[in-house]
PDB file of C-alpha atoms in Angstrom:
ATOM      1  CA  MET A   2       4.376 -11.047  16.914  1.00  0.00           C
ATOM      2  CA  ARG A   3       3.777  -7.651  17.352  1.00  0.00           C
ATOM      3  CA  LEU A   4       1.738  -7.693  20.375  1.00  0.00           C
ATOM      4  CA  GLN A   5       1.746  -6.155  24.136  1.00  0.00           C
ATOM      5  CA  PRO A   6       1.535  -8.746  26.784  1.00  0.00           C
ATOM      6  CA  SER A   7      -2.395  -7.615  27.986  1.00  0.00           C
ATOM      7  CA  GLU A   8      -3.325  -8.836  24.440  1.00  0.00           C
ATOM      8  CA  VAL A   9      -3.045 -12.869  25.427  1.00  0.00           C
ATOM      9  CA  GLN A  10      -6.523 -13.082  24.061  1.00  0.00           C
ATOM     10  CA  PHE A  11      -5.544 -11.838  20.845  1.00  0.00           C
ATOM     11  CA  LYS A  12      -2.656 -13.135  20.670  1.00  0.00           C
ATOM     12  CA  GLU A  13      -4.552 -17.211  21.121  1.00  0.00           C
ATOM     13  CA  TRP A  14      -6.357 -15.999  18.798  1.00  0.00           C
ATOM     14  CA  LEU A  15      -4.270 -14.813  15.974  1.00  0.00           C
ATOM     15  CA  TYR A  16      -2.121 -18.224  16.834  1.00  0.00           C
ATOM     16  CA  ARG A  17      -5.863 -20.344  15.416  1.00  0.00           C
ATOM     17  CA  LEU A  18      -5.856 -17.848  12.940  1.00  0.00           C
ATOM     18  CA  GLY A  19      -2.797 -18.371  11.121  1.00  0.00           C
ATOM     19  CA  THR A  20      -2.862 -21.976  12.008  1.00  0.00           C
ATOM     20  CA  ASP A  21      -6.272 -22.919  10.966  1.00  0.00           C
ATOM     21  CA  THR A  22      -5.991 -24.743   7.523  1.00  0.00           C
ATOM     22  CA  SER A  23      -9.853 -26.174   7.237  1.00  0.00           C
ATOM     23  CA  GLY A  24     -10.649 -23.370   5.087  1.00  0.00           C
ATOM     24  CA  ASP A  25     -13.309 -22.190   7.193  1.00  0.00           C
ATOM     25  CA  LYS A  26     -14.410 -18.467   7.319  1.00  0.00           C
ATOM     26  CA  ILE A  27     -12.581 -16.761  10.443  1.00  0.00           C
ATOM     27  CA  ALA A  28     -15.150 -14.408  12.582  1.00  0.00           C
ATOM     28  CA  ILE A  29     -14.092 -10.805  12.838  1.00  0.00           C
ATOM     29  CA  PRO A  30     -14.808  -9.603  15.959  1.00  0.00           C
ATOM     30  CA  LYS A  31     -18.210  -7.079  15.872  1.00  0.00           C
ATOM     31  CA  ALA A  32     -15.775  -5.026  17.710  1.00  0.00           C
ATOM     32  CA  MET A  33     -13.069  -4.370  15.266  1.00  0.00           C
ATOM     33  CA  ILE A  34     -15.925  -4.187  11.994  1.00  0.00           C
ATOM     34  CA  VAL A  35     -16.671  -0.423  10.315  1.00  0.00           C
ATOM     35  CA  GLU A  36     -19.535   0.037   8.857  1.00  0.00           C
ATOM     36  CA  THR A  37     -18.450   2.386   5.801  1.00  0.00           C
ATOM     37  CA  LYS A  38     -14.956   2.746   4.118  1.00  0.00           C
ATOM     38  CA  GLU A  39     -15.347   6.645   5.506  1.00  0.00           C
ATOM     39  CA  GLN A  40     -15.534   5.552   9.197  1.00  0.00           C
ATOM     40  CA  LEU A  41     -12.321   3.042   8.119  1.00  0.00           C
ATOM     41  CA  ILE A  42     -10.232   6.261   6.776  1.00  0.00           C
ATOM     42  CA  GLU A  43     -10.906   8.316   9.587  1.00  0.00           C
ATOM     43  CA  PHE A  44     -10.432   5.865  12.345  1.00  0.00           C
ATOM     44  CA  VAL A  45      -6.633   5.082  10.999  1.00  0.00           C
ATOM     45  CA  PHE A  46      -6.020   9.041  10.225  1.00  0.00           C
ATOM     46  CA  ASP A  47      -8.378  10.853  11.749  1.00  0.00           C
ATOM     47  CA  LYS A  48     -11.056  14.113  11.178  1.00  0.00           C
ATOM     48  CA  GLY A  49      -8.855  16.947   9.736  1.00  0.00           C
ATOM     49  CA  PHE A  50      -5.629  14.314   9.001  1.00  0.00           C
ATOM     50  CA  ASP A  51      -3.747  17.085  11.966  1.00  0.00           C
ATOM     51  CA  ILE A  52      -1.385  13.974  12.775  1.00  0.00           C
ATOM     52  CA  PRO A  53       2.509  14.813  13.155  1.00  0.00           C
ATOM     53  CA  SER A  54       5.094  12.929  10.698  1.00  0.00           C
ATOM     54  CA  SER A  55       6.871  10.864  13.430  1.00  0.00           C
ATOM     55  CA  ASP A  56       3.245   9.580  13.959  1.00  0.00           C
ATOM     56  CA  MET A  57       2.067   9.628  10.385  1.00  0.00           C
ATOM     57  CA  LEU A  58       3.560   6.403   8.963  1.00  0.00           C
ATOM     58  CA  LYS A  59       2.311   4.187  11.907  1.00  0.00           C
ATOM     59  CA  ARG A  60      -0.969   4.488  10.288  1.00  0.00           C
ATOM     60  CA  LEU A  61      -1.218   2.426   7.314  1.00  0.00           C
ATOM     61  CA  MET A  62      -4.330   0.813   5.184  1.00  0.00           C
ATOM     62  CA  LEU A  63      -4.345  -2.637   3.942  1.00  0.00           C
ATOM     63  CA  ALA A  64      -6.152  -4.926   0.724  1.00  0.00           C
ATOM     64  CA  PRO A  65      -5.630  -7.831  -0.500  1.00  0.00           C
ATOM     65  CA  LEU A  66      -6.070  -6.195  -3.989  1.00  0.00           C
ATOM     66  CA  ASN A  67      -4.288  -3.378  -5.790  1.00  0.00           C
ATOM     67  CA  ARG A  68      -7.454  -2.270  -7.159  1.00  0.00           C
ATOM     68  CA  SER A  69      -8.865  -1.490  -3.818  1.00  0.00           C
ATOM     69  CA  VAL A  70      -5.262  -0.144  -2.468  1.00  0.00           C
ATOM     70  CA  ASP A  71      -5.724   2.452  -5.663  1.00  0.00           C
ATOM     71  CA  LEU A  72      -8.927   3.713  -4.906  1.00  0.00           C
ATOM     72  CA  ASN A  73      -8.054   4.145  -0.453  1.00  0.00           C
ATOM     73  CA  ASN A  74      -4.382   5.915  -1.194  1.00  0.00           C
ATOM     74  CA  SER A  75      -7.111   8.784  -3.554  1.00  0.00           C
ATOM     75  CA  LEU A  76      -9.954   8.689  -1.490  1.00  0.00           C
ATOM     76  CA  VAL A  77      -7.120   9.943   1.578  1.00  0.00           C
ATOM     77  CA  LEU A  78      -5.296  11.928  -1.256  1.00  0.00           C
ATOM     78  CA  SER A  79      -8.946  13.784  -1.995  1.00  0.00           C
ATOM     79  CA  SER A  80      -9.246  14.134   2.149  1.00  0.00           C
ATOM     80  CA  PHE A  81      -6.015  16.534   2.467  1.00  0.00           C
ATOM     81  CA  ASP A  82      -6.367  19.602   1.864  1.00  0.00           C
ATOM     82  CA  THR A  83      -2.277  21.825   0.967  1.00  0.00           C
ATOM     83  CA  GLU A  84      -0.719  22.152  -1.879  1.00  0.00           C
ATOM     84  CA  SER A  85      -0.765  19.451  -5.091  1.00  0.00           C
ATOM     85  CA  ILE A  86       1.312  18.808  -8.344  1.00  0.00           C
ATOM     86  CA  ASP A  87       0.512  16.324 -10.962  1.00  0.00           C
ATOM     87  CA  TYR A  88       3.512  14.197 -12.554  1.00  0.00           C
ATOM     88  CA  TYR A  89       3.944  12.553 -15.760  1.00  0.00           C
ATOM     89  CA  SER A  90       5.886  10.383 -17.249  1.00  0.00           C
ATOM     90  CA  ILE A  91       7.613  10.267 -20.530  1.00  0.00           C
ATOM     91  CA  ASP A  92       7.331   6.795 -21.990  1.00  0.00           C
ATOM     92  CA  LYS A  93       9.726   5.245 -24.600  1.00  0.00           C
ATOM     93  CA  CYS A  94       9.423   2.474 -27.001  1.00  0.00           C
ATOM     94  CA  THR A  95      12.203  -0.230 -26.751  1.00  0.00           C
ATOM     95  CA  ASN A  96      11.253  -3.415 -28.330  1.00  0.00           C
ATOM     96  CA  GLU A  97      14.180  -4.083 -31.731  1.00  0.00           C
ATOM     97  CA  ASN A  98      11.384  -2.725 -33.918  1.00  0.00           C
ATOM     98  CA  PRO A  99      11.077   1.187 -33.745  1.00  0.00           C
ATOM     99  CA  LEU A 100       7.594   2.780 -33.452  1.00  0.00           C
ATOM    100  CA  SER A 101       6.366   4.032 -36.584  1.00  0.00           C
ATOM    101  CA  PRO A 102       5.644   7.690 -37.175  1.00  0.00           C
ATOM    102  CA  TYR A 103       2.902   7.784 -38.264  1.00  0.00           C
ATOM    103  CA  VAL A 104       1.567   5.521 -34.884  1.00  0.00           C
ATOM    104  CA  ALA A 105       3.885   6.547 -33.086  1.00  0.00           C
ATOM    105  CA  ASP A 106       1.625   9.032 -30.902  1.00  0.00           C
ATOM    106  CA  SER A 107      -1.069   6.543 -29.897  1.00  0.00           C
ATOM    107  CA  ASP A 108       1.746   3.687 -29.538  1.00  0.00           C
ATOM    108  CA  VAL A 109       2.869   6.368 -26.895  1.00  0.00           C
ATOM    109  CA  ALA A 110      -0.862   6.800 -25.019  1.00  0.00           C
ATOM    110  CA  ALA A 111      -1.006   3.186 -24.983  1.00  0.00           C
ATOM    111  CA  LEU A 112       1.800   3.046 -22.583  1.00  0.00           C
ATOM    112  CA  ASN A 113       1.189   5.773 -20.590  1.00  0.00           C
ATOM    113  CA  LYS A 114      -1.650   3.187 -19.599  1.00  0.00           C
ATOM    114  CA  LEU A 115       1.082   0.856 -18.640  1.00  0.00           C
ATOM    115  CA  THR A 116       1.321   0.770 -14.669  1.00  0.00           C
ATOM    116  CA  PRO A 117       3.642  -2.882 -14.737  1.00  0.00           C
ATOM    117  CA  GLY A 118       4.487  -4.319 -11.229  1.00  0.00           C
ATOM    118  CA  GLY A 119       7.529  -2.181  -9.943  1.00  0.00           C
ATOM    119  CA  LEU A 120       7.690   0.508 -12.172  1.00  0.00           C
ATOM    120  CA  PRO A 121       5.446   3.974 -11.047  1.00  0.00           C
ATOM    121  CA  ALA A 122       2.573   5.065 -12.847  1.00  0.00           C
ATOM    122  CA  HIS A 123       2.073   7.653 -15.632  1.00  0.00           C
ATOM    123  CA  HIS A 124       0.214   9.980 -14.168  1.00  0.00           C
ATOM    124  CA  ILE A 125       1.406  10.895  -9.786  1.00  0.00           C
ATOM    125  CA  HIS A 126      -0.847  12.735  -8.472  1.00  0.00           C
ATOM    126  CA  LEU A 127       0.827  14.066  -5.312  1.00  0.00           C
ATOM    127  CA  LYS A 128       0.300  16.591  -2.464  1.00  0.00           C
ATOM    128  CA  VAL A 129       2.755  18.080   0.492  1.00  0.00           C
ATOM    129  CA  GLY A 130       1.772  15.587   3.454  1.00  0.00           C
ATOM    130  CA  SER A 131       1.324  12.001   1.299  1.00  0.00           C
ATOM    131  CA  ILE A 132       2.547   8.999   2.562  1.00  0.00           C
ATOM    132  CA  ILE A 133       5.048   7.531  -0.306  1.00  0.00           C
ATOM    133  CA  VAL A 134       6.743   4.314  -0.902  1.00  0.00           C
ATOM    134  CA  LEU A 135      10.198   4.314  -3.113  1.00  0.00           C
ATOM    135  CA  LEU A 136      10.016   1.652  -5.723  1.00  0.00           C
ATOM    136  CA  ARG A 137      13.275   1.342  -6.340  1.00  0.00           C
ATOM    137  CA  ASN A 138      16.801   1.703  -4.301  1.00  0.00           C
ATOM    138  CA  LEU A 139      17.950   5.019  -4.152  1.00  0.00           C
ATOM    139  CA  ASN A 140      20.976   4.478  -1.635  1.00  0.00           C
ATOM    140  CA  THR A 141      21.012   1.672   0.710  1.00  0.00           C
ATOM    141  CA  SER A 142      23.455   3.046   2.924  1.00  0.00           C
ATOM    142  CA  LYS A 143      21.066   5.491   4.413  1.00  0.00           C
ATOM    143  CA  SER A 144      18.010   2.598   4.079  1.00  0.00           C
ATOM    144  CA  LEU A 145      16.441   4.543   1.050  1.00  0.00           C
ATOM    145  CA  CYS A 146      15.222   0.866  -0.322  1.00  0.00           C
ATOM    146  CA  ASN A 147      12.661  -0.398  -2.387  1.00  0.00           C
ATOM    147  CA  GLY A 148       9.646  -0.194  -0.060  1.00  0.00           C
ATOM    148  CA  THR A 149      11.302   3.128   2.004  1.00  0.00           C
ATOM    149  CA  ARG A 150       7.918   4.503   3.140  1.00  0.00           C
ATOM    150  CA  LEU A 151       8.772   8.554   3.453  1.00  0.00           C
ATOM    151  CA  ILE A 152       6.192  12.327   3.745  1.00  0.00           C
ATOM    152  CA  VAL A 153       6.544  14.794   1.445  1.00  0.00           C
ATOM    153  CA  LYS A 154       7.454  18.039   2.716  1.00  0.00           C
ATOM    154  CA  LYS A 155       7.634  19.814  -0.809  1.00  0.00           C
ATOM    155  CA  LEU A 156       6.569  19.503  -4.569  1.00  0.00           C
ATOM    156  CA  GLN A 157       8.933  20.807  -7.374  1.00  0.00           C
ATOM    157  CA  THR A 158       8.007  20.828 -10.848  1.00  0.00           C
ATOM    158  CA  ASN A 159      12.014  18.186 -11.181  1.00  0.00           C
ATOM    159  CA  LEU A 160      12.350  17.664  -7.348  1.00  0.00           C
ATOM    160  CA  ILE A 161      10.165  15.872  -4.195  1.00  0.00           C
ATOM    161  CA  SER A 162      11.706  16.371  -1.246  1.00  0.00           C
ATOM    162  CA  ALA A 163      11.086  13.770   1.754  1.00  0.00           C
ATOM    163  CA  GLU A 164      11.296  13.070   5.103  1.00  0.00           C
ATOM    164  CA  THR A 165      12.268   9.994   6.707  1.00  0.00           C
ATOM    165  CA  ILE A 166      10.591   9.401   9.748  1.00  0.00           C
ATOM    166  CA  SER A 167      12.090   6.172  10.800  1.00  0.00           C
ATOM    167  CA  GLY A 168      15.845   3.780  10.975  1.00  0.00           C
ATOM    168  CA  SER A 169      19.523   5.678  11.897  1.00  0.00           C
ATOM    169  CA  ASN A 170      18.301   8.823   9.714  1.00  0.00           C
ATOM    170  CA  ASN A 171      15.077  10.119  11.573  1.00  0.00           C
ATOM    171  CA  GLY A 172      14.202  13.020  10.414  1.00  0.00           C
ATOM    172  CA  MET A 173      16.542  13.318   7.056  1.00  0.00           C
ATOM    173  CA  THR A 174      15.190  14.902   3.932  1.00  0.00           C
ATOM    174  CA  ILE A 175      15.671  13.724   0.776  1.00  0.00           C
ATOM    175  CA  GLY A 176      15.067  15.607  -2.393  1.00  0.00           C
ATOM    176  CA  ILE A 177      14.004  12.501  -5.747  1.00  0.00           C
ATOM    177  CA  SER A 178      14.406  13.126  -8.871  1.00  0.00           C
ATOM    178  CA  ARG A 179      13.112  11.471 -11.908  1.00  0.00           C
ATOM    179  CA  VAL A 180      14.369   8.351 -13.431  1.00  0.00           C
ATOM    180  CA  CYS A 181      14.520   6.118 -16.059  1.00  0.00           C
ATOM    181  CA  ASN A 182      12.902   3.185 -15.068  1.00  0.00           C
ATOM    182  CA  SER A 183      12.752   0.069 -17.773  1.00  0.00           C
ATOM    183  CA  TYR A 184      10.151  -2.617 -18.363  1.00  0.00           C
ATOM    184  CA  ILE A 185      11.121  -5.246 -20.180  1.00  0.00           C
ATOM    185  CA  ASP A 186       8.252  -8.253 -21.644  1.00  0.00           C
ATOM    186  CA  GLU A 187      10.420 -11.282 -22.695  1.00  0.00           C
ATOM    187  CA  SER A 188       7.101 -13.108 -24.748  1.00  0.00           C
ATOM    188  CA  PRO A 189       6.514 -13.340 -27.964  1.00  0.00           C
ATOM    189  CA  ASP A 190       4.913  -9.926 -28.497  1.00  0.00           C
ATOM    190  CA  GLY A 191       5.781  -8.699 -25.739  1.00  0.00           C
ATOM    191  CA  ILE A 192       5.926  -4.645 -25.396  1.00  0.00           C
ATOM    192  CA  SER A 193       9.346  -3.108 -23.448  1.00  0.00           C
ATOM    193  CA  PHE A 194       9.826   0.090 -22.795  1.00  0.00           C
ATOM    194  CA  GLU A 195      11.450   3.419 -20.816  1.00  0.00           C
ATOM    195  CA  ARG A 196       9.449   5.121 -18.476  1.00  0.00           C
ATOM    196  CA  PHE A 197      11.493   8.597 -17.297  1.00  0.00           C
ATOM    197  CA  GLN A 198       8.949   8.896 -13.597  1.00  0.00           C
ATOM    198  CA  PHE A 199       9.931  10.205 -10.235  1.00  0.00           C
ATOM    199  CA  PRO A 200      10.074   6.737  -8.908  1.00  0.00           C
ATOM    200  CA  VAL A 201       7.390   6.812  -5.619  1.00  0.00           C
ATOM    201  CA  ARG A 202       3.460   5.947  -5.372  1.00  0.00           C
ATOM    202  CA  GLU A 203       1.095   6.559  -2.892  1.00  0.00           C
ATOM    203  CA  ALA A 204       1.121   4.891   0.011  1.00  0.00           C
ATOM    204  CA  PHE A 205      -1.320   6.019   2.417  1.00  0.00           C
ATOM    205  CA  ALA A 206      -3.117   2.343   1.960  1.00  0.00           C
ATOM    206  CA  MET A 207      -0.749  -1.067   0.445  1.00  0.00           C
ATOM    207  CA  THR A 208      -1.659  -4.350  -0.223  1.00  0.00           C
ATOM    208  CA  ILE A 209      -1.414  -7.177   2.033  1.00  0.00           C
ATOM    209  CA  THR A 210       1.646  -9.481   0.803  1.00  0.00           C
ATOM    210  CA  LYS A 211       3.633  -5.421   0.517  1.00  0.00           C
ATOM    211  CA  ALA A 212       3.450  -4.658   3.977  1.00  0.00           C
ATOM    212  CA  GLN A 213       5.183  -7.360   5.363  1.00  0.00           C
ATOM    213  CA  GLY A 214       7.449  -6.276   7.976  1.00  0.00           C
ATOM    214  CA  GLN A 215       5.343  -3.518   8.395  1.00  0.00           C
ATOM    215  CA  THR A 216       4.246  -2.738  12.328  1.00  0.00           C
ATOM    216  CA  CYS A 217       0.983  -0.119  12.536  1.00  0.00           C
ATOM    217  CA  GLU A 218      -0.078   1.584  15.916  1.00  0.00           C
ATOM    218  CA  ARG A 219      -3.585   2.500  13.512  1.00  0.00           C
ATOM    219  CA  LEU A 220      -4.398   0.081  11.190  1.00  0.00           C
ATOM    220  CA  GLY A 221      -7.400  -0.009   8.793  1.00  0.00           C
ATOM    221  CA  ILE A 222      -7.897  -3.385   6.794  1.00  0.00           C
ATOM    222  CA  ASP A 223     -10.767  -2.697   3.474  1.00  0.00           C
ATOM    223  CA  LEU A 224     -11.949  -6.663   2.956  1.00  0.00           C
ATOM    224  CA  THR A 225     -13.842  -5.286  -0.082  1.00  0.00           C
ATOM    225  CA  ASP A 226     -12.200  -7.968  -1.637  1.00  0.00           C
ATOM    226  CA  GLU A 227     -11.586 -11.265   0.778  1.00  0.00           C
ATOM    227  CA  PRO A 228      -8.261 -12.926   0.959  1.00  0.00           C
ATOM    228  CA  PHE A 229      -6.954 -14.848  -0.974  1.00  0.00           C
ATOM    229  CA  ALA A 230      -3.656 -16.208  -0.723  1.00  0.00           C
ATOM    230  CA  HIS A 231      -2.025 -18.333   2.054  1.00  0.00           C
ATOM    231  CA  GLY A 232      -2.074 -16.325   5.293  1.00  0.00           C
ATOM    232  CA  GLN A 233      -2.914 -12.912   3.944  1.00  0.00           C
ATOM    233  CA  LEU A 234      -5.486 -12.622   6.587  1.00  0.00           C
ATOM    234  CA  TYR A 235      -2.902 -13.318   9.510  1.00  0.00           C
ATOM    235  CA  THR A 236      -0.667 -11.661   7.716  1.00  0.00           C
ATOM    236  CA  ALA A 237      -2.801  -8.056   7.972  1.00  0.00           C
ATOM    237  CA  LEU A 238      -3.930  -8.390  11.301  1.00  0.00           C
ATOM    238  CA  SER A 239      -0.514  -9.134  12.404  1.00  0.00           C
ATOM    239  CA  ARG A 240       1.085  -5.641  11.950  1.00  0.00           C
ATOM    240  CA  ALA A 241      -0.991  -3.599  14.488  1.00  0.00           C
ATOM    241  CA  THR A 242       0.885  -3.617  18.180  1.00  0.00           C
ATOM    242  CA  ASN A 243      -2.943  -3.966  19.462  1.00  0.00           C
ATOM    243  CA  SER A 244      -5.958  -5.228  19.213  1.00  0.00           C
ATOM    244  CA  LYS A 245      -7.981  -1.894  19.961  1.00  0.00           C
ATOM    245  CA  LEU A 246      -6.468  -0.365  17.261  1.00  0.00           C
ATOM    246  CA  ILE A 247      -6.846  -2.630  14.065  1.00  0.00           C
ATOM    247  CA  LYS A 248     -10.937  -1.185  12.780  1.00  0.00           C
ATOM    248  CA  VAL A 249     -12.037  -4.181   9.397  1.00  0.00           C
ATOM    249  CA  PHE A 250     -14.348  -2.595   6.731  1.00  0.00           C
ATOM    250  CA  ALA A 251     -16.192  -5.629   5.525  1.00  0.00           C
ATOM    251  CA  PRO A 252     -18.792  -5.286   2.884  1.00  0.00           C
ATOM    252  CA  ASN A 253     -21.966  -7.134   2.228  1.00  0.00           C
ATOM    253  CA  LYS A 254     -20.502 -10.223   4.210  1.00  0.00           C
ATOM    254  CA  LEU A 255     -22.202 -12.784   5.752  1.00  0.00           C
ATOM    255  CA  LYS A 256     -22.077 -12.274  10.063  1.00  0.00           C
ATOM    256  CA  ASP A 257     -23.478 -14.760  12.646  1.00  0.00           C
ATOM    257  CA  ASP A 258     -25.246 -14.775  15.405  1.00  0.00           C
ATOM    258  CA  GLU A 259     -23.305 -12.336  17.257  1.00  0.00           C
ATOM    259  CA  GLY A 260     -22.290  -9.909  14.234  1.00  0.00           C
ATOM    260  CA  ASN A 261     -19.609 -11.099  14.268  1.00  0.00           C
ATOM    261  CA  VAL A 262     -18.176 -10.712  10.362  1.00  0.00           C
ATOM    262  CA  LEU A 263     -17.551 -14.283   8.752  1.00  0.00           C
ATOM    263  CA  ILE A 264     -13.984 -14.193   6.437  1.00  0.00           C
ATOM    264  CA  HIS A 265     -12.682 -16.976   4.469  1.00  0.00           C
ATOM    265  CA  ASN A 266      -9.073 -17.742   5.963  1.00  0.00           C
ATOM    266  CA  VAL A 267      -6.190 -19.243   3.560  1.00  0.00           C
ATOM    267  CA  VAL A 268      -3.934 -21.640   5.131  1.00  0.00           C
ATOM    268  CA  ALA A 269      -1.997 -23.589   3.594  1.00  0.00           C
ATOM    269  CA  ARG A 270      -0.802 -26.771   5.001  1.00  0.00           C
ATOM    270  CA  GLY A 271       2.507 -27.185   5.520  1.00  0.00           C
ATOM    271  CA  LEU A 272       3.597 -23.879   5.682  1.00  0.00           C
ATOM    272  CA  THR A 273       4.225 -21.437   8.894  1.00  0.00           C
ATOM    273  CA  PHE A 274       4.787 -17.898   9.696  1.00  0.00           C
ATOM    274  CA  ASP A 275       7.454 -16.351  11.014  1.00  0.00           C
TER     275      ASP A 275
END
């Protein structure tokens, strides 16, 4: 549990939240609620975004679904007034039947629109100062593994320079190049293809599932979509070190008589949390 000794009440509340299998809604305290997405972003990343690199990776926005994560990443990135580059992938179908030259252009355009889990997007828009996450292992001996978050320091046509902020290699600058990312769909009508692209994605925000193991000093939780899987609410709220460093955006949700927001809490019987 990532809690300070003074947070006894919060710890007890989290315990009840993580063990309540009734399926009832949980009251999120009014003090933790913000009314707009802009307030949530400002709370997490501060107005003006003048944050040292060492602190940036300790700040995170979470949401249950990828669509909210993608939107939040775009909103945060749009507030950065720094150098930017758009990176586009080269996609190639690898099915046994090669593409017809007459339909190749349209087929490749269709591939460009696909972003299967674990693959980078066809179009990546980055700015200096962006938080990114690695989508594959680059150098396990230096802790450059799938899921590692980094800060972009320099953007070039064929190279992204990024800084590590945690672990034994804290402060190390690395160069990230494009690599071949393969996707294989083994279903009868599935499409398999290769994508030549930087193995990264924006990571100001991430899904609650991907955040397991993270510890944050400033946490924003976007509950536009309510938690739908076992332990999501517990996992999200327990990423922070202090309840005062958590804000929740939960639009159009029911409230109790005290103004606390009521959120569906999913906890499966017989399962526990680490």
